Amino acid sequence: MVFEQVATGGCQSYLVGCNETCVAAVIDPEISQIDRYLGLAARDGLRIRYLIDTHTHADHFSGTRELARQLGIPVVMHRESPAPFVDMRVDDGDMLLVGHLRARVIHTPGHTRDSMCLMVEDRLFTGDTLLIGATGRTDLPTGDPEALFDSLFRNILRLDPTLRVQPAHDYQGLGSSTIARELAENPRLQKRDRAAFVEMMRSLNLTMPTHMTEALRSNMSGGKTVAQLLAEAAAKVPFMALADLKARVEAEEGDLIVLDVREREAYETGHIPRARLLPRGQLELRVNHDLPDPTRRILTYCELGCISTLAAATLRELGFQRAVALDGGMQAWREAGYPVKSGAKP
């Protein structure tokens, strides 16, 4: 079996493949690691056949949908998943054929209603159901401590104790564990009375995951993240360096339009000399009046460089093929000690 573990902070994802048939699956892919999965598969001569999420993630952005778009292969999740883009919905006991490997689905609700584990040879991919030294939390949407108790003590903890536990999270860099080790050492698994376990889970008082709202929105609906939108926009436009813009402004380069896409208050507080004001929220409504010549070179900037990247990409889509974005923003311009003009005029 080909096995690769990819860490993204504390999040863990896996590439599992069959040596003989060169077929593979990616489990719990993170969207920022897409090129890495593709690179690993290419290095080992593997063709990815399945993209599997063990549950609806609230703490990282799933890469299944984007990989599916690129590769034309199915997204696999449990039938309880709310995501509309799932191609293959599986149930307890179903098996996925990854070449000569068999990935058996074990439905393990508790962390979420759609949580499942996958058993592949001597490894159990546990998602957030069982972690190293912990378990998945049950205070997020569709979490249920009663269900988690059953999934653990009446299901996966009764499997072969030598099975290697490969969780979707590992914040200590341990890599893996075994069922036997978790039964012996995992503090949460020492609460083997149902009532005591449920009370413990309800009393954890954990902080909410970073970007939880955006992660749930993206993973449940298939919508894009802000980072995706920015990355896609950045791939469509060229950029200009701060020093280059300063030189062009000082030379009063006539062909260049400098466009401040912040709001009026920010513009009047301080802007780049010669910059016009056209707030991003009004761009599409005012572009024909304010920018009548699509052949002009237009540079957009904002406070930090994000909104201006989106604005430049929009201008390119509208036909302004010489639109560029500032590499940085007004904050970086000020920190560089470059000239700033205040007031309502350019």
Coordinates of C-alpha atoms in Angstrom, one line a residue:
M1 CA 0.0 0.0 0.0
V2 CA 1.2 3.5 -0.9
F3 CA 0.6 5.7 2.1
E4 CA 1.3 9.5 2.5
Q5 CA 0.2 11.7 5.4
V6 CA 0.0 15.4 4.7
A7 CA -0.2 17.9 7.6
T8 CA -1.7 21.3 7.4
G9 CA -1.1 22.7 10.8
G10 CA -2.9 20.2 13.0
C11 CA -5.1 19.0 10.2
Q12 CA -4.1 15.6 8.7
S13 CA -5.0 14.3 5.3
Y14 CA -4.0 11.1 3.5
L15 CA -3.1 9.7 0.1
V16 CA -3.7 6.0 0.0
G17 CA -2.9 3.9 -3.1
C18 CA -2.6 0.4 -4.5
N19 CA 0.9 -0.4 -5.6
E20 CA -0.2 -3.0 -8.1
T21 CA -3.0 -1.1 -9.9
C22 CA -1.7 2.5 -9.3
V23 CA -5.2 3.5 -8.1
A24 CA -5.5 5.9 -5.1
A25 CA -7.9 7.9 -2.9
V26 CA -7.4 11.1 -1.0
I27 CA -8.9 11.3 2.5
D28 CA -9.9 14.6 4.1
P29 CA -8.0 16.8 1.6
E30 CA -7.3 20.4 2.6
I31 CA -7.8 23.0 -0.2
S32 CA -4.3 24.6 0.2
Q33 CA -2.6 21.2 -0.4
I34 CA -4.2 20.4 -3.7
D35 CA -1.0 20.7 -5.7
R36 CA 0.8 18.6 -3.1
Y37 CA -1.7 15.7 -3.5
L38 CA -1.3 15.9 -7.3
G39 CA 2.4 16.0 -7.0
L40 CA 2.6 13.0 -4.6
A41 CA 0.3 11.0 -6.9
A42 CA 2.4 11.8 -10.0
R43 CA 5.6 10.9 -8.1
D44 CA 4.3 7.5 -7.3
G45 CA 2.5 6.9 -10.6
L46 CA -0.9 6.9 -9.0
R47 CA -4.3 7.9 -10.5
I48 CA -6.6 9.3 -7.9
R49 CA -10.0 7.7 -8.2
Y50 CA -11.9 8.9 -5.0
L51 CA -12.0 12.0 -2.9
I52 CA -13.3 11.3 0.5
D53 CA -14.3 13.5 3.4
T54 CA -14.9 11.6 6.6
H55 CA -17.4 14.3 7.8
T56 CA -18.4 17.9 7.3
H57 CA -15.4 19.8 8.5
A58 CA -15.8 22.9 10.7
D59 CA -12.1 23.7 11.1
H60 CA -10.6 23.4 7.7
F61 CA -11.5 24.0 4.1
S62 CA -12.1 20.8 2.2
G63 CA -10.4 20.4 -1.1
T64 CA -12.7 17.6 -2.4
R65 CA -14.8 19.8 -4.7
E66 CA -11.9 21.6 -6.3
L67 CA -10.0 18.3 -6.8
A68 CA -13.1 16.7 -8.3
R69 CA -13.5 19.6 -10.7
Q70 CA -9.9 19.3 -11.8
L71 CA -9.8 15.5 -12.1
G72 CA -13.4 14.6 -13.0
I73 CA -13.7 12.1 -10.2
P74 CA -16.3 11.6 -7.5
V75 CA -16.6 13.1 -4.0
V76 CA -17.5 10.5 -1.5
M77 CA -19.2 11.2 1.9
H78 CA -21.7 9.5 4.2
R79 CA -25.3 9.7 3.0
E80 CA -26.1 12.1 6.0
S81 CA -23.8 14.7 4.5
P82 CA -25.7 18.0 3.8
A83 CA -23.2 18.9 1.0
P84 CA -25.0 19.1 -2.4
F85 CA -21.9 18.3 -4.4
V86 CA -21.4 14.8 -3.1
D87 CA -21.3 12.4 -6.0
M88 CA -21.3 9.1 -4.1
R89 CA -23.1 8.8 -0.8
V90 CA -22.1 5.7 1.2
D91 CA -23.5 3.9 4.2
D92 CA -22.2 1.7 7.0
G93 CA -20.6 -1.4 5.7
D94 CA -20.1 -0.1 2.1
M95 CA -16.7 -0.7 0.6
L96 CA -14.7 1.4 -1.9
L97 CA -12.4 -0.5 -4.2
V98 CA -9.1 1.4 -4.5
G99 CA -7.4 -1.0 -6.8
H100 CA -6.9 -4.2 -4.8
L101 CA -7.4 -2.2 -1.5
R102 CA -10.7 -2.3 0.2
A103 CA -11.8 0.8 2.1
R104 CA -14.7 -0.2 4.4
V105 CA -17.1 2.5 5.7
I106 CA -18.0 2.6 9.3
H107 CA -20.7 5.1 10.2
T108 CA -19.6 6.8 13.5
P109 CA -22.0 9.7 14.3
G110 CA -21.3 11.9 17.3
H111 CA -18.8 14.6 16.2
T112 CA -21.2 15.2 13.4
R113 CA -24.2 13.2 12.1
D114 CA -22.3 12.3 8.9
S115 CA -19.1 11.2 10.5
M116 CA -17.6 8.0 9.3
C117 CA -14.3 6.0 9.7
L118 CA -12.6 4.1 6.9
M119 CA -10.7 0.9 7.5
V120 CA -8.0 0.1 4.9
E121 CA -5.9 -2.9 5.7
D122 CA -4.1 -2.3 9.0
R123 CA -5.2 1.4 9.3
L124 CA -8.3 3.1 10.6
F125 CA -8.9 6.6 9.3
T126 CA -11.0 8.0 12.1
G127 CA -11.7 11.5 10.9
D128 CA -12.7 13.5 14.1
T129 CA -14.4 10.5 15.8
L130 CA -11.2 9.3 17.6
L131 CA -8.1 11.5 17.9
I132 CA -4.8 10.8 19.5
G133 CA -5.3 11.4 23.2
A134 CA -8.8 12.9 22.6
T135 CA -12.0 12.5 20.7
G136 CA -13.9 14.8 18.4
R137 CA -16.0 17.5 20.1
T138 CA -19.8 17.2 20.1
D139 CA -20.8 20.9 20.6
L140 CA -20.8 21.8 16.9
P141 CA -23.7 21.5 14.5
T142 CA -25.2 17.9 14.5
G143 CA -22.8 16.9 17.3
D144 CA -24.2 14.3 19.8
P145 CA -22.3 13.0 22.8
E146 CA -24.6 10.0 23.2
A147 CA -24.1 9.0 19.6
L148 CA -20.3 9.5 20.0
F149 CA -20.3 7.1 23.0
D150 CA -21.9 4.4 20.9
S151 CA -19.7 5.0 17.9
L152 CA -16.6 4.6 20.1
F153 CA -17.4 2.0 22.8
R154 CA -19.9 -0.1 20.8
N155 CA -18.2 0.1 17.5
I156 CA -14.6 1.1 16.6
L157 CA -13.0 0.4 19.9
R158 CA -14.1 -3.2 19.6
L159 CA -12.1 -3.6 16.4
D160 CA -8.6 -5.2 16.2
P161 CA -6.6 -3.4 18.9
T162 CA -3.5 -3.4 16.7
L163 CA -5.2 -1.2 14.0
R164 CA -3.3 2.0 13.4
V165 CA -5.4 5.1 14.2
Q166 CA -5.0 7.8 11.5
P167 CA -7.0 10.8 12.7
A168 CA -8.0 14.0 10.8
H169 CA -6.2 16.0 13.5
D170 CA -2.9 15.6 15.3
Y171 CA -1.7 18.7 17.1
Q172 CA 1.2 17.0 18.8
G173 CA 3.0 15.7 15.7
L174 CA 2.6 12.0 16.8
G175 CA 1.5 10.8 13.4
S176 CA -0.6 7.9 14.4
S177 CA -1.6 5.7 17.3
T178 CA -3.3 2.3 17.8
I179 CA -6.7 1.4 19.2
A180 CA -5.0 -0.5 22.0
R181 CA -2.9 2.6 23.0
E182 CA -5.9 4.9 22.9
L183 CA -7.9 2.5 25.1
A184 CA -5.1 2.5 27.6
E185 CA -3.9 6.1 27.5
N186 CA -6.6 8.4 26.0
P187 CA -8.1 10.4 28.9
R188 CA -11.5 10.7 27.4
L189 CA -11.8 6.9 26.8
Q190 CA -11.4 6.3 30.5
K191 CA -14.9 7.5 31.0
R192 CA -16.5 4.2 30.0
D193 CA -19.8 4.8 31.7
R194 CA -22.3 6.4 29.3
A195 CA -23.5 9.1 31.7
A196 CA -20.0 10.0 32.8
F197 CA -18.8 10.2 29.2
V198 CA -21.7 12.4 28.1
E199 CA -21.3 14.7 31.1
M200 CA -17.6 15.1 30.3
M201 CA -18.3 15.9 26.6
R202 CA -20.9 18.5 27.6
S203 CA -18.5 20.1 30.0
L204 CA -15.4 20.6 27.8
N205 CA -16.1 24.3 27.2
L206 CA -13.8 24.4 24.1
T207 CA -13.2 27.5 22.1
M208 CA -14.8 27.6 18.6
P209 CA -12.6 26.7 15.6
T210 CA -11.0 29.5 13.7
H211 CA -13.0 30.4 10.5
M212 CA -15.8 28.0 11.6
T213 CA -18.6 29.9 10.0
E214 CA -16.7 30.1 6.6
A215 CA -15.6 26.5 6.8
L216 CA -19.1 25.2 7.5
R217 CA -20.6 27.4 4.8
S218 CA -18.0 26.3 2.2
N219 CA -17.9 22.6 3.1
M220 CA -21.7 22.3 3.4
S221 CA -22.7 24.3 0.3
G222 CA -19.7 24.0 -2.0
G223 CA -19.3 27.8 -2.0
K224 CA -15.9 29.3 -2.4
T225 CA -13.8 30.7 0.5
V226 CA -12.5 34.2 0.6
A227 CA -9.0 32.8 0.1
Q228 CA -10.1 31.0 -3.0
L229 CA -11.6 34.2 -4.5
L230 CA -8.4 36.1 -3.8
A231 CA -6.2 33.4 -5.2
E232 CA -8.3 33.1 -8.4
A233 CA -8.3 36.9 -8.8
A234 CA -4.5 37.1 -8.2
A235 CA -4.0 34.5 -11.0
K236 CA -5.8 36.7 -13.5
V237 CA -3.9 40.0 -13.0
P238 CA -0.3 41.3 -13.0
F239 CA 1.0 43.5 -10.1
M240 CA 3.1 46.6 -9.8
A241 CA 5.7 47.2 -7.1
L242 CA 5.4 50.1 -4.7
A243 CA 8.7 51.6 -5.8
D244 CA 7.7 51.4 -9.4
L245 CA 4.4 53.1 -8.8
K246 CA 6.1 55.9 -6.8
A247 CA 8.5 56.5 -9.7
R248 CA 5.6 56.6 -12.2
V249 CA 3.6 59.0 -10.0
E250 CA 6.6 61.3 -9.6
A251 CA 7.2 61.2 -13.4
E252 CA 3.5 62.1 -13.9
E253 CA 3.2 59.3 -16.4
G254 CA 0.1 60.3 -18.4
D255 CA -1.1 56.9 -19.5
L256 CA -1.5 55.5 -16.0
I257 CA -4.7 55.9 -14.0
V258 CA -4.2 55.2 -10.3
L259 CA -7.5 54.1 -8.8
D260 CA -8.2 54.1 -5.0
V261 CA -10.9 51.5 -4.4
R262 CA -11.4 52.2 -0.7
E263 CA -14.3 54.2 0.8
R264 CA -14.3 58.0 0.7
E265 CA -13.4 58.5 4.3
A266 CA -10.2 56.5 4.0
Y267 CA -9.4 58.2 0.7
E268 CA -9.7 61.7 2.2
T269 CA -7.7 60.7 5.3
G270 CA -4.7 59.9 3.0
H271 CA -4.2 58.6 -0.5
I272 CA -1.5 58.2 -3.1
P273 CA -0.9 61.5 -5.0
R274 CA -2.8 61.6 -8.4
A275 CA -5.1 58.7 -7.3
R276 CA -8.8 58.9 -8.2
L277 CA -11.5 57.6 -5.9
L278 CA -13.7 54.8 -7.1
P279 CA -14.9 52.6 -4.2
R280 CA -15.0 48.9 -5.0
G281 CA -18.7 48.7 -4.2
Q282 CA -19.5 51.1 -7.0
L283 CA -17.0 49.9 -9.6
E284 CA -19.4 48.0 -11.9
L285 CA -22.0 50.8 -11.6
R286 CA -19.6 53.7 -12.4
V287 CA -17.0 52.1 -14.7
N288 CA -18.5 53.2 -18.0
H289 CA -18.7 56.8 -16.8
D290 CA -15.5 57.1 -14.9
L291 CA -13.3 54.9 -17.1
P292 CA -14.5 55.5 -20.7
D293 CA -11.2 54.4 -22.3
P294 CA -10.6 50.6 -22.0
T295 CA -7.1 50.9 -23.5
R296 CA -5.7 52.9 -20.5
R297 CA -3.4 51.3 -18.0
I298 CA -5.3 51.3 -14.7
L299 CA -3.7 50.5 -11.3
T300 CA -6.0 49.6 -8.4
Y301 CA -5.0 49.8 -4.7
C302 CA -6.7 49.5 -1.3
E303 CA -5.6 49.4 2.3
L304 CA -4.0 45.9 2.3
G305 CA -4.0 44.7 -1.3
C306 CA -6.9 42.3 -1.2
I307 CA -9.8 44.3 -2.4
S308 CA -7.7 46.0 -5.1
T309 CA -6.8 42.5 -6.4
L310 CA -10.5 41.7 -6.8
A311 CA -11.1 45.1 -8.4
A312 CA -8.3 44.6 -11.0
A313 CA -9.6 41.1 -11.8
T314 CA -13.1 42.6 -12.3
L315 CA -11.7 45.3 -14.6
R316 CA -10.0 42.7 -16.7
E317 CA -13.2 40.8 -17.0
L318 CA -14.9 44.0 -18.1
G319 CA -12.4 44.5 -20.9
F320 CA -9.7 46.7 -19.3
Q321 CA -6.9 44.4 -20.3
R322 CA -4.2 46.7 -19.0
A323 CA -5.6 46.7 -15.4
V324 CA -3.0 45.9 -12.7
A325 CA -3.0 45.7 -8.9
L326 CA -0.6 47.3 -6.5
D327 CA 1.7 44.7 -4.8
G328 CA 0.8 45.8 -1.3
G329 CA -1.6 48.6 -0.2
M330 CA -1.9 52.0 1.3
Q331 CA -0.6 50.6 4.6
A332 CA 2.6 49.4 2.9
W333 CA 2.9 52.7 1.0
R334 CA 2.8 54.7 4.3
E335 CA 5.2 52.3 6.0
A336 CA 7.7 52.8 3.1
G337 CA 7.6 56.6 3.8
Y338 CA 6.2 57.4 0.4
P339 CA 4.2 60.7 -0.1
V340 CA 0.6 60.8 1.0
K341 CA -2.0 63.4 0.0
S342 CA -5.1 64.1 2.1
G343 CA -8.4 65.7 1.1
A344 CA -11.0 65.0 -1.6
K345 CA -8.9 65.9 -4.6
P346 CA -6.4 63.6 -6.4

